[in-house]
XYZ file of N, CA and C in Angstrom:
630
model
N 108.230 161.799 170.378
C 107.923 163.223 172.025
C 106.382 162.686 171.698
N 105.946 162.898 170.430
C 104.395 163.762 170.221
C 103.663 162.234 169.458
N 103.850 161.717 169.157
C 103.786 160.618 169.159
C 102.705 159.932 171.283
N 104.710 160.042 171.838
C 104.146 160.230 173.878
C 102.879 160.312 173.669
N 103.042 161.916 173.466
C 102.329 162.498 174.766
C 100.768 162.358 173.409
N 100.113 161.918 171.703
C 98.967 160.763 171.566
C 98.336 160.074 172.837
N 99.740 158.808 172.412
C 99.456 158.128 174.032
C 99.528 158.159 175.099
N 100.172 158.605 175.694
C 99.390 158.822 177.424
C 97.729 159.413 177.096
N 98.391 160.106 177.008
C 95.664 160.869 176.606
C 95.132 159.229 176.536
N 95.753 159.025 174.997
C 94.461 157.602 174.705
C 94.721 156.989 175.060
N 95.748 156.388 176.548
C 96.410 155.479 177.343
C 95.335 155.744 178.510
N 94.943 156.913 178.845
C 94.795 157.115 180.184
C 96.046 157.399 181.951
N 97.523 157.478 180.715
C 98.224 157.576 181.916
C 98.974 158.368 182.227
N 98.639 159.123 183.726
C 99.097 160.655 183.786
C 100.674 159.982 183.545
N 101.301 159.283 184.302
C 102.390 159.087 184.819
C 103.495 159.319 183.529
N 102.653 159.199 182.177
C 103.786 158.947 180.958
C 103.515 160.417 180.572
N 102.185 160.598 180.597
C 101.738 161.914 180.332
C 102.221 163.049 181.168
N 103.363 162.806 182.001
C 103.225 164.156 183.002
C 105.360 164.198 182.993
N 106.008 162.619 181.701
C 106.998 162.138 182.174
C 107.259 163.093 180.681
N 106.348 162.499 179.835
C 106.794 163.863 178.462
C 107.017 164.649 178.550
N 105.511 165.906 178.934
C 106.022 167.216 179.576
C 106.878 166.870 179.981
N 107.822 166.835 181.255
C 109.016 167.129 182.280
C 110.410 166.878 180.666
N 110.356 165.914 179.878
C 111.112 165.467 178.481
C 111.335 166.377 177.657
N 109.976 167.251 177.833
C 109.659 168.036 176.214
C 110.824 169.671 176.978
N 109.963 170.028 178.684
C 110.697 170.924 179.007
C 112.795 171.027 178.695
N 113.033 170.244 179.511
C 114.515 169.190 179.366
C 114.692 169.625 178.801
N 114.227 169.308 176.941
C 115.211 169.287 175.451
C 114.533 170.041 175.013
N 114.053 171.230 175.793
C 113.662 173.179 175.679
C 112.621 172.456 173.453
N 111.854 171.284 173.822
C 110.884 171.612 172.683
C 110.392 172.627 172.901
N 109.478 173.617 171.630
C 109.033 174.419 171.616
C 107.457 174.053 171.987
N 106.945 174.558 173.883
C 105.216 173.823 173.685
C 104.334 173.690 173.238
N 103.958 175.117 172.553
C 103.613 175.140 171.469
C 103.805 173.765 170.307
N 104.216 172.914 171.083
C 103.994 172.282 169.536
C 103.530 171.384 169.934
N 104.364 170.788 171.371
C 104.395 169.450 172.004
C 102.336 169.629 172.899
N 102.278 170.813 172.960
C 100.511 171.151 173.537
C 99.378 171.023 171.603
N 100.051 171.513 170.882
C 99.053 171.806 169.313
C 99.209 170.363 168.588
N 100.739 169.547 168.556
C 100.107 168.431 168.255
C 101.070 167.293 168.465
N 101.187 167.760 169.892
C 101.189 165.509 170.536
C 99.159 165.652 171.796
N 99.581 166.024 172.906
C 98.316 166.065 174.253
C 96.593 166.973 173.331
N 97.107 167.574 172.263
C 96.152 168.342 171.956
C 94.731 167.658 171.217
N 96.179 166.082 169.934
C 95.703 165.211 169.402
C 94.679 164.464 170.546
N 95.832 164.762 170.574
C 95.922 162.179 171.803
C 93.390 163.309 173.137
N 93.587 163.724 173.019
C 92.140 164.886 173.947
C 90.995 164.631 172.673
N 92.209 165.187 171.408
C 90.594 165.126 169.819
C 90.178 163.882 169.758
N 90.798 162.368 169.948
C 91.502 161.516 169.944
C 90.217 160.767 170.567
N 90.296 161.175 171.847
C 89.671 160.894 172.958
C 87.710 161.380 172.596
N 88.455 161.488 172.150
C 87.355 163.282 171.808
C 85.797 162.609 171.014
N 86.026 161.878 170.073
C 85.934 161.347 168.839
C 85.628 160.036 168.655
N 86.177 159.673 170.039
C 86.173 157.465 170.812
C 84.967 157.544 171.089
N 84.098 159.339 171.939
C 83.613 158.791 172.844
C 82.557 158.772 172.089
N 82.379 160.138 170.590
C 80.778 160.457 170.921
C 81.436 158.940 169.590
N 81.339 158.318 169.134
C 81.303 156.698 168.356
C 80.951 156.306 169.335
N 81.787 156.166 170.555
C 80.223 155.120 171.842
C 81.819 154.127 171.743
N 82.961 154.460 171.636
C 83.809 152.853 172.377
C 84.523 153.131 173.145
N 84.191 154.692 173.686
C 85.315 154.890 175.308
C 84.104 155.555 175.812
N 84.137 155.629 176.932
C 83.409 156.040 177.680
C 83.341 157.402 179.196
N 82.822 158.213 179.563
C 82.298 159.247 180.493
C 84.003 159.092 180.828
N 83.598 157.810 181.842
C 84.773 157.911 183.187
C 86.347 158.095 182.004
N 86.554 157.600 181.005
C 88.206 157.893 180.004
C 87.317 158.861 179.825
N 86.981 159.883 178.979
C 87.256 161.164 179.160
C 87.019 162.119 179.970
N 86.544 162.006 181.446
C 87.309 162.945 181.965
C 88.299 162.521 183.048
N 88.854 161.039 182.530
C 90.113 160.853 183.136
C 90.787 161.713 182.818
N 91.107 161.880 180.664
C 91.721 162.172 179.684
C 91.722 164.144 180.194
N 91.140 164.158 180.273
C 90.811 165.492 181.332
C 91.521 166.243 181.880
N 91.355 165.033 182.605
C 91.914 165.659 183.865
C 93.978 165.064 183.906
N 93.568 164.748 182.887
C 95.306 164.724 182.412
C 95.835 165.574 182.512
N 95.118 166.127 181.067
C 95.615 166.751 180.144
C 95.591 168.882 180.744
N 94.248 168.496 182.146
C 94.873 170.007 183.155
C 95.825 169.662 183.549
N 96.921 168.471 184.321
C 97.889 168.051 184.990
C 99.450 168.606 183.526
N 98.893 168.522 182.341
C 99.775 168.218 181.014
C 100.283 169.932 180.971
N 98.759 170.684 181.296
C 98.299 172.170 180.422
C 99.378 172.832 182.640
N 99.323 172.463 183.804
C 99.633 173.375 184.299
C 101.595 172.966 184.692
N 101.781 171.778 183.591
C 103.682 171.733 183.450
C 104.092 172.803 183.049
N 103.647 172.801 182.059
C 103.759 174.128 181.318
C 104.337 175.431 181.726
N 103.184 174.944 182.017
C 102.285 176.809 182.182
C 102.814 177.510 183.860
N 103.195 176.868 184.207
C 105.052 176.263 185.151
C 106.105 177.721 185.046
N 106.629 176.694 182.951
C 107.409 177.651 182.594
C 106.799 178.580 181.501
N 105.898 178.821 181.394
C 105.378 179.666 180.601
C 105.478 180.863 181.818
N 105.665 180.994 182.573
C 104.995 181.312 183.773
C 106.942 182.589 183.757
N 107.463 180.859 183.842
C 108.999 182.513 184.054
C 109.269 182.240 182.992
N 109.777 181.645 182.021
C 110.305 182.757 180.590
C 108.944 183.837 180.409
N 107.901 184.289 180.323
C 106.714 184.838 180.557
C 107.387 186.050 179.878
N 106.990 185.950 178.239
C 107.357 187.120 176.732
C 106.242 188.182 177.472
N 106.523 188.904 176.285
C 105.867 189.852 176.677
C 104.110 189.911 176.752
N 103.324 190.703 178.266
C 101.933 190.407 178.073
C 101.676 191.337 176.085
N 100.704 190.521 175.584
C 100.189 190.875 174.304
C 98.669 191.007 174.683
N 97.985 191.000 176.027
C 96.789 190.849 176.365
C 95.994 190.391 177.212
N 94.682 190.659 177.004
C 94.002 189.917 177.761
C 92.999 189.103 177.655
N 92.738 188.695 177.600
C 91.656 186.882 177.780
C 90.513 186.100 178.894
N 89.691 186.202 179.453
C 88.447 186.245 180.188
C 87.839 184.648 179.390
N 88.344 183.791 180.019
C 87.536 182.879 179.093
C 86.659 181.716 179.842
N 85.877 180.864 179.094
C 84.710 180.263 180.802
C 83.624 179.148 179.496
N 83.559 178.090 180.416
C 82.539 176.754 179.511
C 80.738 177.713 179.985
N 80.193 177.978 179.203
C 78.712 178.655 179.549
C 78.303 178.056 180.595
N 76.760 179.347 180.629
C 75.858 178.560 181.693
C 75.487 176.671 181.589
N 74.835 176.333 182.318
C 74.908 174.786 181.898
C 75.839 174.018 181.952
N 76.692 173.971 181.239
C 78.075 173.813 180.878
C 78.364 173.067 182.043
N 78.400 171.416 181.691
C 79.510 170.678 183.225
C 80.967 170.736 181.731
N 81.098 170.760 180.808
C 81.897 170.634 180.700
C 83.305 171.030 180.243
N 84.545 170.622 180.668
C 85.670 171.457 179.857
C 86.736 171.456 179.144
N 86.429 169.927 177.762
C 87.076 169.538 177.717
C 88.276 169.793 176.565
N 88.896 170.245 176.688
C 90.115 171.100 175.522
C 90.204 171.812 175.741
N 89.656 172.622 176.728
C 90.015 174.389 177.222
C 91.081 174.631 178.134
N 91.819 172.944 178.848
C 92.798 173.446 179.690
C 93.597 173.609 178.606
N 93.577 173.610 177.315
C 95.103 173.063 176.377
C 94.607 174.557 175.360
N 93.750 174.899 175.119
C 93.300 176.229 174.626
C 94.112 177.234 175.781
N 93.726 176.837 176.928
C 94.183 178.414 177.808
C 96.192 178.456 178.256
N 96.722 177.125 178.008
C 97.509 176.811 177.982
C 98.689 177.018 177.087
N 97.670 177.324 175.603
C 99.137 177.847 174.390
C 98.200 178.849 174.435
N 97.850 179.251 175.246
C 97.294 181.385 175.379
C 98.536 182.286 175.203
N 99.113 180.713 176.185
C 99.350 181.795 177.885
C 101.460 181.633 176.736
N 101.385 180.652 175.861
C 102.510 179.981 175.751
C 102.844 181.481 174.037
N 101.756 182.230 173.792
C 102.333 183.805 173.905
C 102.116 184.764 173.838
N 102.192 184.446 175.439
C 101.651 185.937 175.824
C 100.479 186.074 176.726
N 99.454 186.545 175.650
C 98.635 186.527 176.591
C 97.606 185.672 178.341
N 97.692 186.711 178.491
C 97.080 186.621 180.376
C 95.929 186.730 180.095
N 95.933 185.221 180.886
C 94.342 183.962 181.044
C 93.448 183.620 182.081
N 92.194 184.644 182.424
C 91.778 184.893 183.432
C 90.722 183.421 183.415
N 90.392 182.382 183.688
C 89.943 180.815 182.913
C 89.120 181.289 185.187
N 87.322 181.459 184.426
C 86.658 180.781 185.282
C 85.553 179.127 185.341
N 86.140 179.066 184.253
C 85.842 177.752 185.486
C 84.895 177.403 184.059
N 83.975 176.151 184.474
C 82.350 176.028 183.603
C 81.119 176.196 184.651
N 80.273 175.520 183.957
C 78.722 176.660 183.967
C 78.181 177.690 184.510
N 79.439 179.316 183.563
C 79.206 180.022 184.379
C 78.377 180.961 184.023
N 77.902 181.581 184.943
C 77.051 182.370 183.874
C 76.688 183.501 183.970
N 76.543 184.484 182.843
C 76.709 184.977 181.471
C 77.191 186.560 181.875
N 76.590 186.942 183.422
C 76.865 187.658 183.780
C 77.878 187.941 184.651
N 78.310 186.742 184.965
C 79.528 186.641 185.685
C 80.898 186.875 185.078
N 80.390 186.367 183.533
C 81.396 186.842 182.315
C 81.711 187.883 182.216
N 80.478 189.077 182.071
C 80.974 189.830 181.137
C 81.204 191.282 182.645
N 80.786 190.925 184.080
C 81.365 191.028 185.388
C 82.484 191.004 185.251
N 83.182 190.763 185.111
C 84.447 189.713 185.268
C 85.761 190.340 184.255
N 85.397 189.806 182.740
C 86.351 190.964 182.056
C 85.793 192.552 182.291
N 85.129 193.121 182.885
C 85.278 194.558 183.180
C 86.105 194.716 184.019
N 85.825 194.299 185.305
C 87.478 194.154 186.077
C 88.269 194.401 184.919
N 88.869 193.252 184.855
C 89.901 192.852 185.041
C 90.374 193.353 184.197
N 89.141 193.950 183.803
C 89.767 194.747 181.658
C 90.509 194.471 180.761
N 89.032 193.119 180.689
C 89.831 191.881 179.331
C 89.795 192.885 178.305
N 91.000 192.265 177.337
C 90.450 192.622 175.962
C 89.314 191.749 175.456
N 89.792 190.242 175.538
C 88.944 188.818 175.026
C 88.188 189.050 175.280
N 86.849 188.073 175.018
C 85.775 187.671 176.074
C 86.034 186.490 175.676
N 86.281 185.278 176.011
C 86.465 184.360 175.208
C 85.164 182.504 175.836
N 84.443 182.335 174.964
C 83.373 180.734 175.868
C 83.190 180.016 175.108
N 83.512 179.321 175.890
C 83.603 177.655 175.154
C 81.781 176.586 175.556
N 80.769 176.068 174.835
C 80.146 175.707 174.168
C 80.583 173.934 174.287
N 79.966 172.798 174.432
C 80.119 171.587 173.927
C 79.328 170.680 173.641
N 78.480 171.313 173.875
C 76.176 171.404 173.838
C 75.705 171.611 173.205
N 74.964 171.073 171.472
C 74.210 171.907 170.755
C 73.371 172.313 172.124
N 72.935 172.294 172.989
C 72.221 172.017 174.061
C 72.612 173.289 175.673
N 73.578 173.722 174.780
C 73.819 175.275 175.017
C 74.578 176.147 175.008
N 74.757 176.056 173.735
C 75.245 176.535 172.272
C 74.719 178.956 173.014
N 72.777 178.509 172.643
C 72.073 179.990 173.218
C 72.840 181.143 174.650
N 73.798 180.051 174.781
C 74.683 180.414 176.281
C 75.918 181.912 175.352
N 75.684 181.299 174.045
C 76.815 181.909 173.589
C 76.248 183.439 173.527
N 74.956 183.313 172.248
C 73.958 184.442 171.875
C 74.190 185.182 173.086
N 73.449 184.178 174.129
C 72.589 185.024 175.472
C 74.976 186.606 175.746
N 75.328 186.109 175.955
C 76.546 187.173 176.303
C 76.328 187.641 175.329
N 76.545 187.702 173.260
C 76.348 188.138 172.837
C 75.502 189.694 173.339
N 74.115 189.307 173.390
C 71.918 189.880 173.606
C 73.502 190.752 174.579
N 73.873 190.343 175.671
C 73.678 190.804 177.180
C 75.070 192.218 176.830
N 75.528 191.435 175.701
C 76.908 192.632 176.225
C 76.097 193.933 174.912
N 76.073 194.188 174.309
C 74.985 194.752 173.254
C 73.614 195.866 174.587
N 72.930 194.402 174.861
C 72.323 195.398 175.869
C 72.848 195.832 176.659
N 73.818 195.983 177.443
C 74.215 196.779 178.318
C 75.528 197.288 177.407
N 76.227 197.931 176.533
C 76.288 198.673 175.830
C 77.654 198.804 176.343
N 77.603 197.845 176.115
C 79.141 197.032 175.904
C 80.208 196.577 174.781
N 79.144 196.109 173.875
C 80.071 194.787 172.738
C 80.831 195.793 171.580
N 81.572 196.479 171.839
C 82.657 197.314 171.329
C 83.508 197.115 172.909
N 83.126 197.784 173.582
C 84.442 197.267 174.323
C 85.076 196.132 174.311
N 84.589 194.743 174.385
C 85.642 193.735 173.905
C 85.022 192.990 173.036
N 86.328 192.331 172.090
C 86.378 190.875 171.432
C 85.926 189.635 171.970
N 84.728 188.788 171.638
C 84.544 187.706 171.700
C 84.957 186.516 170.124
N 85.133 186.180 170.688
C 85.616 184.513 170.382
C 85.077 183.591 171.469
N 84.613 181.921 170.613
C 83.976 181.122 170.363
C 84.416 180.289 170.161
N 83.922 178.707 170.991
C 84.882 177.428 170.778
C 83.449 176.302 171.085
N 84.387 175.721 170.686
C 82.846 173.406 171.493
C 83.123 172.765 170.305
N 82.534 172.122 170.586
C 82.205 170.960 169.146
C 81.364 171.045 168.441
N 79.936 171.867 169.222
C 79.014 172.602 168.520
C 78.997 173.827 167.124
N 80.230 174.385 167.483
C 80.398 176.108 167.209
C 81.246 175.757 165.867
N 80.500 175.868 165.106
C 80.932 177.293 163.938
C 80.937 178.424 163.343
N 81.421 178.630 161.895
C 81.907 180.112 162.057
C 80.620 180.541 161.785
N 80.060 179.490 160.916
C 78.475 179.886 160.899
C 77.461 180.573 161.625
N 77.513 179.398 163.191
C 77.253 179.745 165.009
C 77.651 181.665 164.453
N 79.177 181.109 164.933
C 79.237 182.886 165.214
C 79.150 183.942 164.365
N 79.688 183.322 163.448
C 78.453 184.415 162.311
C 77.311 185.615 162.598
N 76.987 184.261 163.330
C 74.955 184.309 162.949
C 75.327 185.373 164.697
N 75.732 184.716 165.237
C 74.647 185.476 166.725
C 76.003 186.646 166.960
N 77.032 187.046 165.868
C 77.239 188.362 166.533
C 78.985 187.920 166.433
N 79.493 186.673 166.528
C 80.261 186.796 167.865
C 81.971 187.229 166.407
N 83.839 187.555 167.167
C 84.574 188.008 165.736
C 84.900 186.940 165.982
N 85.307 186.131 166.848
C 85.902 185.266 165.951
C 85.560 183.355 166.223
N 86.259 182.378 165.634
C 85.484 181.438 166.173
C 86.851 180.574 166.225
N 86.706 179.848 167.117
C 88.291 178.746 166.854
C 87.938 177.093 166.932
N 88.433 176.285 165.680
C 88.152 175.782 164.862
C 88.702 173.618 166.507
N 90.137 174.834 166.848
C 90.726 173.853 167.944
C 91.604 174.735 168.132
N 92.814 174.714 169.082
C 93.319 175.666 170.045
C 94.111 175.496 169.271
N 95.239 175.316 168.376
C 95.914 175.888 167.247
C 95.389 177.709 166.870
N 94.541 177.166 166.631
C 92.943 178.110 166.077
C 92.667 179.485 166.967
N 92.270 179.665 167.542
C 92.437 179.440 168.808
C 92.989 180.698 169.183
N 94.935 180.256 169.208
C 95.746 180.803 168.872
C 95.681 182.294 168.032
N 95.367 181.575 166.726
C 96.151 182.172 166.282
C 95.072 183.551 165.374
N 93.931 182.770 166.069
C 92.136 184.777 165.922
C 92.677 185.409 167.229
N 93.321 185.302 168.513
C 93.056 185.560 169.704
C 94.212 187.046 169.585
N 95.673 185.500 169.477
C 96.502 186.962 168.473
C 96.825 188.110 166.903
N 95.175 188.010 165.971
C 94.910 188.474 165.571
C 94.046 189.314 165.933
N 92.866 189.435 166.831
C 92.132 190.224 167.823
C 93.116 191.017 168.200
N 93.617 191.208 168.848
C 94.356 191.591 169.117
C 95.627 192.651 168.360
N 96.105 192.020 167.353
C 96.653 192.830 166.476
C 97.623 192.884 166.132
N 98.027 191.440 166.727
C 99.162 190.403 166.490
C 98.934 188.966 165.390
N 98.467 189.774 165.086
C 98.112 188.787 163.294
C 99.093 188.824 162.686
């Protein structure tokens, strides 16, 4: 089943992807395993192929859209069987960056662990991220940057939180292809998630559940 999940994303086969998701649910598989070891592996491979020029932007976008639909299938089950709420997280792709490859899978995995996620989408201004986090009383703010040119948006968030006297109110996490632990340390973020599974582990740790 994991191989089928990977292949459905690599082949941009929405029908096959949704069938795998529905079958996994029907047979009682753990959504975390199917998402982390199946579908997210597929999207990472598509990203690698795109980086090497072996696939092109339309396939990358289509794969990401299929991932979102798969995530929605699992989210419906997770909401129905929701566990104890462990915390609340606001997540967004930083301003100037219209990419959200992989963000959907991170959100789905977080929700499987009882973390409430408010997804602000792509190209989100720093002030909107902060205002939302304050309004919903979030525990964690997570930002994604998929381009090296938009990494500064993550630094801007840290700077603005400090400027507004809010830095101690929230834990912060960063992720995205150009991000590294070194970058997280440099800007003062609380955690860095290299992939979806690690993002969940780090989020639970920040919430005192790790």
